[in-house]
Amino acid sequence: MSEPVFGPVPSRRLGRSLGVNNIIGKTCSYNCIYCQAGRTRELTIERRKFYDPEWLADKVLHRVSELERNGEKIDYVTFVPNGEPSLDINIGREARAIRDAGLRTAVISNGSLLWMEDVRSDLGVFDLVSVKVDAVTPRLWRMINRPHPYLEIKEIIEGIKQFSHGYRGVLITETMLVGNIDYSEEAGRIAEVLEAVDPDRAYIMVPVRPPAEKHVRPPSTHTLLMVYEAVRSRLGDRVVVLQRPEEGEFTALGDLEKEILSIISVHPLRIDQVEEIIRRHGGSMDVVDKLVEKGLAEIIVYNGRKYLVRKMH
Ligand code: SF4
């Protein structure tokens, strides 16, 4: 059995995050086609005990003390298992014990059980909660997330909204886009749901690690931009694109290139915005040509306007 406490690992969303894998096996309420943990072995919506909660919390606190002795600081203790963390019936107790020791806690959930009151109450203990909104149309949701047959997307969305309205911590949403799917109608629907959920930040993501199903591809840049713009029209700057792995990026590049690349990795830029950044730095548009030549960025036309976007590979 693997260790339930791992890291810390760097995360753009959570800083330095100590990971907790509070689920055994791959046990999940979803079987997402893009899951980097492979196919779900046990598809369930039944909550149960996986570890002794005191033992798990002690493991975390012990690890944190060790790290502190080495002068290492962490930003969050993050429940991010190979499966759905809220299937653990003791997750609230575990989070409370860690939080009471003065540590910040986060959980990366798919949100599919938030229609249950006890799950809302347990996830409410965390300082930061991330939930998944990949699709809102039942057909698309079933195709991408391959949920447990008893789940209904309408009920899940209501549960997420209800959680959001009573939650005092930081709420983030994740929307993973996959290739070969027509998002032209879904984009607006996702944006509408995200507006109602009202997260502190909404991440639009693309698969960057080997997916559960080999046929899964990243979406086209056009699709990425379309969904980004639809969500931005509702949430403004709270929408962020994540389309690269989180570690070790851009280190070998010149400053302005690096700056532009960092920005377009999270916010596609209109060409006039790029020009403005370059003007402020006293640079020239050669920087853009270089990024395009190196295959790191591309210029695409969307809704009659030119954008500079991070190129997907
Ligand atoms: S919800 Fe998360 S763990 Fe479960 S199948 Fe989807 S990506 Fe994998």
CSV table of C-alpha atoms and ligand atoms in Angstrom, one decimal:
chain,number,residue,atom,x,y,z
A,1,MET,CA,0.0,0.0,0.0
A,2,SER,CA,1.4,3.5,-0.8
A,3,GLU,CA,2.0,6.2,1.8
A,4,PRO,CA,-1.1,8.3,2.4
A,5,VAL,CA,1.0,11.5,2.9
A,6,PHE,CA,3.3,12.7,0.2
A,7,GLY,CA,5.2,15.8,-0.9
A,8,PRO,CA,5.2,18.7,-0.5
A,9,VAL,CA,4.7,19.4,-4.2
A,10,PRO,CA,4.7,22.8,-5.9
A,11,SER,CA,1.3,23.9,-7.2
A,12,ARG,CA,0.4,27.1,-9.0
A,13,ARG,CA,-3.0,27.0,-7.3
A,14,LEU,CA,-1.9,26.0,-3.8
A,15,GLY,CA,1.8,27.0,-3.4
A,16,ARG,CA,3.7,24.3,-1.6
A,17,SER,CA,1.2,21.6,-0.9
A,18,LEU,CA,1.5,18.5,1.3
A,19,GLY,CA,-0.6,15.8,-0.3
A,20,VAL,CA,-3.0,13.5,1.5
A,21,ASN,CA,-4.3,10.4,-0.2
A,22,ASN,CA,-7.2,9.5,2.0
A,23,ILE,CA,-8.7,6.9,-0.4
A,24,ILE,CA,-7.5,3.4,-1.0
A,25,GLY,CA,-7.4,1.9,-4.5
A,26,LYS,CA,-8.8,4.0,-7.2
A,27,THR,CA,-12.3,4.5,-5.7
A,28,CYS,CA,-14.3,7.2,-7.3
A,29,SER,CA,-17.8,8.3,-8.1
A,30,TYR,CA,-16.6,9.2,-11.6
A,31,ASN,CA,-14.5,7.4,-14.2
A,32,CYS,CA,-13.3,10.4,-16.2
A,33,ILE,CA,-11.9,9.7,-19.6
A,34,TYR,CA,-8.9,12.0,-18.9
A,35,CYS,CA,-8.1,10.8,-15.4
A,36,GLN,CA,-4.4,10.7,-14.8
A,37,ALA,CA,-4.9,8.0,-12.2
A,38,GLY,CA,-6.2,5.5,-14.8
A,39,ARG,CA,-9.6,3.9,-14.9
A,40,THR,CA,-11.7,3.8,-11.7
A,41,ARG,CA,-11.5,0.3,-10.1
A,42,GLU,CA,-14.5,0.8,-7.8
A,43,LEU,CA,-17.2,3.1,-9.0
A,44,THR,CA,-19.3,4.0,-6.0
A,45,ILE,CA,-21.2,6.8,-4.2
A,46,GLU,CA,-21.2,5.0,-0.8
A,47,ARG,CA,-19.1,6.8,1.8
A,48,ARG,CA,-17.0,4.6,4.1
A,49,LYS,CA,-14.0,4.4,6.3
A,50,PHE,CA,-10.6,4.0,4.6
A,51,TYR,CA,-8.1,4.9,7.4
A,52,ASP,CA,-8.3,5.5,11.0
A,53,PRO,CA,-8.9,9.3,11.1
A,54,GLU,CA,-6.6,9.9,14.2
A,55,TRP,CA,-3.8,7.8,12.6
A,56,LEU,CA,-4.1,9.7,9.3
A,57,ALA,CA,-4.1,13.2,11.0
A,58,ASP,CA,-1.1,12.2,13.2
A,59,LYS,CA,0.8,11.1,10.1
A,60,VAL,CA,0.2,14.5,8.5
A,61,LEU,CA,1.2,16.4,11.7
A,62,HIS,CA,4.3,14.2,12.1
A,63,ARG,CA,5.3,14.9,8.5
A,64,VAL,CA,4.8,18.7,8.9
A,65,SER,CA,7.0,18.6,12.1
A,66,GLU,CA,9.7,16.8,10.1
A,67,LEU,CA,9.5,19.4,7.3
A,68,GLU,CA,9.7,22.3,9.8
A,69,ARG,CA,12.8,20.8,11.4
A,70,ASN,CA,14.3,20.9,7.9
A,71,GLY,CA,13.2,24.6,7.5
A,72,GLU,CA,10.6,23.7,4.9
A,73,LYS,CA,7.3,25.6,4.9
A,74,ILE,CA,4.0,24.4,3.4
A,75,ASP,CA,1.1,26.5,2.3
A,76,TYR,CA,-1.7,23.8,2.4
A,77,VAL,CA,-2.3,20.3,3.5
A,78,THR,CA,-4.2,19.1,0.4
A,79,PHE,CA,-6.5,16.1,0.2
A,80,VAL,CA,-5.9,15.0,-3.3
A,81,PRO,CA,-6.3,11.2,-3.6
A,82,ASN,CA,-6.5,8.8,-6.4
A,83,GLY,CA,-10.2,8.9,-6.3
A,84,GLU,CA,-12.9,11.1,-4.7
A,85,PRO,CA,-11.8,12.3,-1.3
A,86,SER,CA,-15.4,12.9,0.0
A,87,LEU,CA,-16.1,9.1,-0.2
A,88,ASP,CA,-14.0,9.0,3.0
A,89,ILE,CA,-16.6,9.2,5.8
A,90,ASN,CA,-14.0,10.6,8.2
A,91,ILE,CA,-12.7,13.4,6.0
A,92,GLY,CA,-14.3,16.1,8.1
A,93,ARG,CA,-12.7,14.8,11.3
A,94,GLU,CA,-9.4,14.5,9.6
A,95,ALA,CA,-9.5,18.0,8.2
A,96,ARG,CA,-10.6,19.4,11.6
A,97,ALA,CA,-7.7,17.8,13.4
A,98,ILE,CA,-5.2,19.2,10.9
A,99,ARG,CA,-6.8,22.6,10.9
A,100,ASP,CA,-6.9,22.7,14.7
A,101,ALA,CA,-3.1,22.2,14.6
A,102,GLY,CA,-2.9,25.6,12.8
A,103,LEU,CA,-2.5,24.3,9.2
A,104,ARG,CA,-4.4,25.5,6.2
A,105,THR,CA,-6.3,22.7,4.5
A,106,ALA,CA,-7.5,22.2,0.9
A,107,VAL,CA,-9.4,19.4,-0.9
A,108,ILE,CA,-9.6,18.7,-4.6
A,109,SER,CA,-13.0,17.1,-5.0
A,110,ASN,CA,-15.2,16.3,-8.1
A,111,GLY,CA,-18.1,17.8,-6.2
A,112,SER,CA,-20.4,15.0,-7.2
A,113,LEU,CA,-21.5,14.2,-3.7
A,114,LEU,CA,-22.3,17.7,-2.6
A,115,TRP,CA,-26.0,17.1,-2.8
A,116,MET,CA,-25.5,15.1,0.4
A,117,GLU,CA,-25.8,17.3,3.5
A,118,ASP,CA,-23.0,15.4,5.4
A,119,VAL,CA,-20.6,15.9,2.5
A,120,ARG,CA,-21.3,19.7,2.4
A,121,SER,CA,-20.7,19.9,6.1
A,122,ASP,CA,-17.4,17.9,5.9
A,123,LEU,CA,-16.0,19.9,3.0
A,124,GLY,CA,-17.1,23.1,4.7
A,125,VAL,CA,-14.3,22.4,7.3
A,126,PHE,CA,-11.6,23.0,4.6
A,127,ASP,CA,-10.0,26.4,4.0
A,128,LEU,CA,-10.1,25.8,0.2
A,129,VAL,CA,-12.3,23.6,-1.8
A,130,SER,CA,-12.0,22.8,-5.5
A,131,VAL,CA,-14.9,21.2,-7.4
A,132,LYS,CA,-15.3,20.0,-11.0
A,133,VAL,CA,-17.6,21.4,-13.6
A,134,ASP,CA,-16.5,19.8,-16.9
A,135,ALA,CA,-19.9,19.7,-18.5
A,136,VAL,CA,-23.5,20.5,-17.6
A,137,THR,CA,-25.4,18.8,-20.4
A,138,PRO,CA,-26.2,15.2,-19.2
A,139,ARG,CA,-25.0,13.5,-22.4
A,140,LEU,CA,-21.7,15.3,-22.4
A,141,TRP,CA,-21.2,14.9,-18.7
A,142,ARG,CA,-21.8,11.1,-19.0
A,143,MET,CA,-19.4,11.0,-21.9
A,144,ILE,CA,-16.5,12.9,-20.1
A,145,ASN,CA,-17.0,12.0,-16.4
A,146,ARG,CA,-18.6,8.5,-16.8
A,147,PRO,CA,-20.4,8.9,-13.5
A,148,HIS,CA,-21.9,6.3,-11.1
A,149,PRO,CA,-25.3,5.4,-12.6
A,150,TYR,CA,-27.3,6.8,-9.7
A,151,LEU,CA,-25.8,10.3,-10.1
A,152,GLU,CA,-27.6,13.1,-11.8
A,153,ILE,CA,-25.8,16.3,-13.1
A,154,LYS,CA,-28.8,18.5,-12.2
A,155,GLU,CA,-28.7,17.4,-8.6
A,156,ILE,CA,-24.9,17.8,-8.5
A,157,ILE,CA,-25.0,21.3,-9.8
A,158,GLU,CA,-27.7,22.2,-7.2
A,159,GLY,CA,-25.5,20.7,-4.5
A,160,ILE,CA,-22.4,22.7,-5.6
A,161,LYS,CA,-24.5,25.9,-5.6
A,162,GLN,CA,-25.9,25.2,-2.2
A,163,PHE,CA,-22.4,24.5,-0.9
A,164,SER,CA,-21.1,27.7,-2.4
A,165,HIS,CA,-23.7,29.8,-0.8
A,166,GLY,CA,-23.0,28.6,2.7
A,167,TYR,CA,-19.2,28.3,2.4
A,168,ARG,CA,-16.9,30.8,3.9
A,169,GLY,CA,-13.5,29.6,2.5
A,170,VAL,CA,-11.9,29.8,-0.9
A,171,LEU,CA,-13.9,28.0,-3.6
A,172,ILE,CA,-12.4,27.2,-6.9
A,173,THR,CA,-13.8,25.3,-9.9
A,174,GLU,CA,-12.0,23.2,-12.5
A,175,THR,CA,-13.3,22.7,-16.0
A,176,MET,CA,-11.3,20.2,-18.0
A,177,LEU,CA,-11.8,20.5,-21.8
A,178,VAL,CA,-11.1,17.5,-24.0
A,179,GLY,CA,-10.6,17.4,-27.8
A,180,ASN,CA,-13.1,16.2,-30.5
A,181,ILE,CA,-16.1,17.5,-28.6
A,182,ASP,CA,-18.3,20.3,-29.8
A,183,TYR,CA,-18.4,22.9,-27.0
A,184,SER,CA,-20.1,25.6,-29.1
A,185,GLU,CA,-23.4,25.3,-27.1
A,186,GLU,CA,-21.8,23.9,-23.9
A,187,ALA,CA,-19.5,26.9,-23.4
A,188,GLY,CA,-22.4,29.3,-22.6
A,189,ARG,CA,-24.0,26.7,-20.3
A,190,ILE,CA,-20.9,26.0,-18.4
A,191,ALA,CA,-20.3,29.8,-18.0
A,192,GLU,CA,-23.9,30.2,-16.7
A,193,VAL,CA,-23.5,27.5,-14.1
A,194,LEU,CA,-20.1,28.9,-13.0
A,195,GLU,CA,-21.6,32.3,-12.6
A,196,ALA,CA,-24.3,30.8,-10.3
A,197,VAL,CA,-21.7,28.9,-8.3
A,198,ASP,CA,-19.7,32.2,-8.0
A,199,PRO,CA,-16.2,30.7,-7.3
A,200,ASP,CA,-13.2,32.8,-6.2
A,201,ARG,CA,-11.4,31.4,-9.2
A,202,ALA,CA,-12.5,29.2,-12.2
A,203,TYR,CA,-9.8,27.2,-13.9
A,204,ILE,CA,-10.1,26.1,-17.5
A,205,MET,CA,-7.8,23.1,-17.9
A,206,VAL,CA,-6.6,20.8,-20.6
A,207,PRO,CA,-5.2,17.3,-20.2
A,208,VAL,CA,-1.4,17.5,-19.7
A,209,ARG,CA,-0.7,14.1,-18.4
A,210,PRO,CA,-1.4,10.6,-19.8
A,211,PRO,CA,-5.2,10.1,-19.6
A,212,ALA,CA,-7.2,7.0,-18.6
A,213,GLU,CA,-8.3,6.5,-22.2
A,214,LYS,CA,-5.6,6.8,-24.9
A,215,HIS,CA,-7.9,8.4,-27.4
A,216,VAL,CA,-8.3,11.6,-25.3
A,217,ARG,CA,-6.7,14.6,-26.8
A,218,PRO,CA,-6.4,18.3,-25.7
A,219,PRO,CA,-9.0,20.6,-27.2
A,220,SER,CA,-8.2,22.8,-30.1
A,221,THR,CA,-7.0,26.3,-29.3
A,222,HIS,CA,-10.2,27.7,-30.7
A,223,THR,CA,-12.3,25.6,-28.3
A,224,LEU,CA,-10.1,26.7,-25.4
A,225,LEU,CA,-10.5,30.3,-26.3
A,226,MET,CA,-14.2,30.0,-26.9
A,227,VAL,CA,-14.9,28.5,-23.4
A,228,TYR,CA,-12.4,31.0,-21.8
A,229,GLU,CA,-14.2,33.9,-23.4
A,230,ALA,CA,-17.7,32.6,-22.4
A,231,VAL,CA,-16.6,32.2,-18.8
A,232,ARG,CA,-14.7,35.5,-18.8
A,233,SER,CA,-17.8,37.3,-19.9
A,234,ARG,CA,-19.5,36.1,-16.6
A,235,LEU,CA,-16.6,36.0,-14.2
A,236,GLY,CA,-14.1,38.6,-15.5
A,237,ASP,CA,-10.5,38.0,-14.3
A,238,ARG,CA,-11.5,35.2,-12.0
A,239,VAL,CA,-11.1,32.8,-14.9
A,240,VAL,CA,-7.7,31.3,-15.5
A,241,VAL,CA,-6.4,28.9,-18.1
A,242,LEU,CA,-4.1,26.1,-16.9
A,243,GLN,CA,-2.6,24.3,-19.9
A,244,ARG,CA,0.9,23.3,-18.8
A,245,PRO,CA,2.1,21.1,-16.1
A,246,GLU,CA,2.7,23.2,-13.0
A,247,GLU,CA,6.4,22.6,-12.4
A,248,GLY,CA,9.7,23.8,-14.0
A,249,GLU,CA,8.4,26.1,-16.6
A,250,PHE,CA,10.0,28.7,-18.8
A,251,THR,CA,13.3,28.8,-17.0
A,252,ALA,CA,15.5,29.1,-20.1
A,253,LEU,CA,13.8,32.1,-21.7
A,254,GLY,CA,14.5,35.8,-21.9
A,255,ASP,CA,12.6,38.1,-19.6
A,256,LEU,CA,9.9,39.6,-21.9
A,257,GLU,CA,9.4,36.3,-23.6
A,258,LYS,CA,9.1,34.7,-20.2
A,259,GLU,CA,6.6,37.3,-19.0
A,260,ILE,CA,4.4,37.0,-22.1
A,261,LEU,CA,4.5,33.2,-22.0
A,262,SER,CA,3.6,33.2,-18.3
A,263,ILE,CA,0.6,35.4,-19.0
A,264,ILE,CA,-0.7,33.6,-22.0
A,265,SER,CA,-0.4,30.3,-20.2
A,266,VAL,CA,-3.2,31.5,-17.9
A,267,HIS,CA,-4.9,34.4,-19.9
A,268,PRO,CA,-5.0,34.4,-23.7
A,269,LEU,CA,-4.1,37.9,-24.8
A,270,ARG,CA,-5.5,40.0,-27.7
A,271,ILE,CA,-2.7,41.3,-29.9
A,272,ASP,CA,-3.3,44.9,-28.8
A,273,GLN,CA,-2.8,43.8,-25.2
A,274,VAL,CA,0.5,42.1,-26.2
A,275,GLU,CA,1.6,45.2,-28.0
A,276,GLU,CA,0.8,47.2,-24.8
A,277,ILE,CA,3.0,44.9,-22.7
A,278,ILE,CA,5.8,45.0,-25.2
A,279,ARG,CA,5.6,48.8,-25.4
A,280,ARG,CA,5.8,49.1,-21.6
A,281,HIS,CA,8.9,46.9,-21.6
A,282,GLY,CA,10.4,48.9,-24.5
A,283,GLY,CA,10.7,45.8,-26.6
A,284,SER,CA,9.6,44.9,-30.1
A,285,MET,CA,7.1,42.6,-31.7
A,286,ASP,CA,10.1,40.3,-32.6
A,287,VAL,CA,9.4,38.7,-29.2
A,288,VAL,CA,6.1,37.4,-30.5
A,289,ASP,CA,7.7,36.1,-33.7
A,290,LYS,CA,10.2,34.2,-31.7
A,291,LEU,CA,7.6,32.6,-29.5
A,292,VAL,CA,5.7,31.5,-32.6
A,293,GLU,CA,8.9,30.3,-34.3
A,294,LYS,CA,9.8,28.2,-31.2
A,295,GLY,CA,6.4,26.6,-31.3
A,296,LEU,CA,5.5,28.0,-27.9
A,297,ALA,CA,2.7,30.3,-28.9
A,298,GLU,CA,0.3,30.8,-31.8
A,299,ILE,CA,-1.8,33.6,-33.2
A,300,ILE,CA,-5.4,32.7,-33.8
A,301,VAL,CA,-8.4,34.7,-34.9
A,302,TYR,CA,-11.5,34.4,-32.7
A,303,ASN,CA,-14.6,36.5,-33.2
A,304,GLY,CA,-12.8,38.7,-35.7
A,305,ARG,CA,-10.0,39.5,-33.2
A,306,LYS,CA,-6.4,38.3,-33.2
A,307,TYR,CA,-5.2,36.6,-30.0
A,308,LEU,CA,-1.8,35.3,-28.9
A,309,VAL,CA,-2.3,32.0,-27.1
A,310,ARG,CA,-0.1,29.3,-25.6
A,311,LYS,CA,0.4,26.5,-28.1
A,312,MET,CA,-0.7,23.1,-27.1
A,313,HIS,CA,1.3,20.0,-28.0
B,1,SF4,S1,-13.1,12.6,-10.5
B,1,SF4,FE1,-10.9,12.8,-10.4
B,1,SF4,S2,-10.1,10.9,-9.6
B,1,SF4,FE2,-12.2,10.5,-10.2
B,1,SF4,S3,-12.1,9.7,-12.2
B,1,SF4,FE3,-12.3,11.9,-12.4
B,1,SF4,S4,-10.3,12.8,-12.5
B,1,SF4,FE4,-10.1,10.7,-11.8
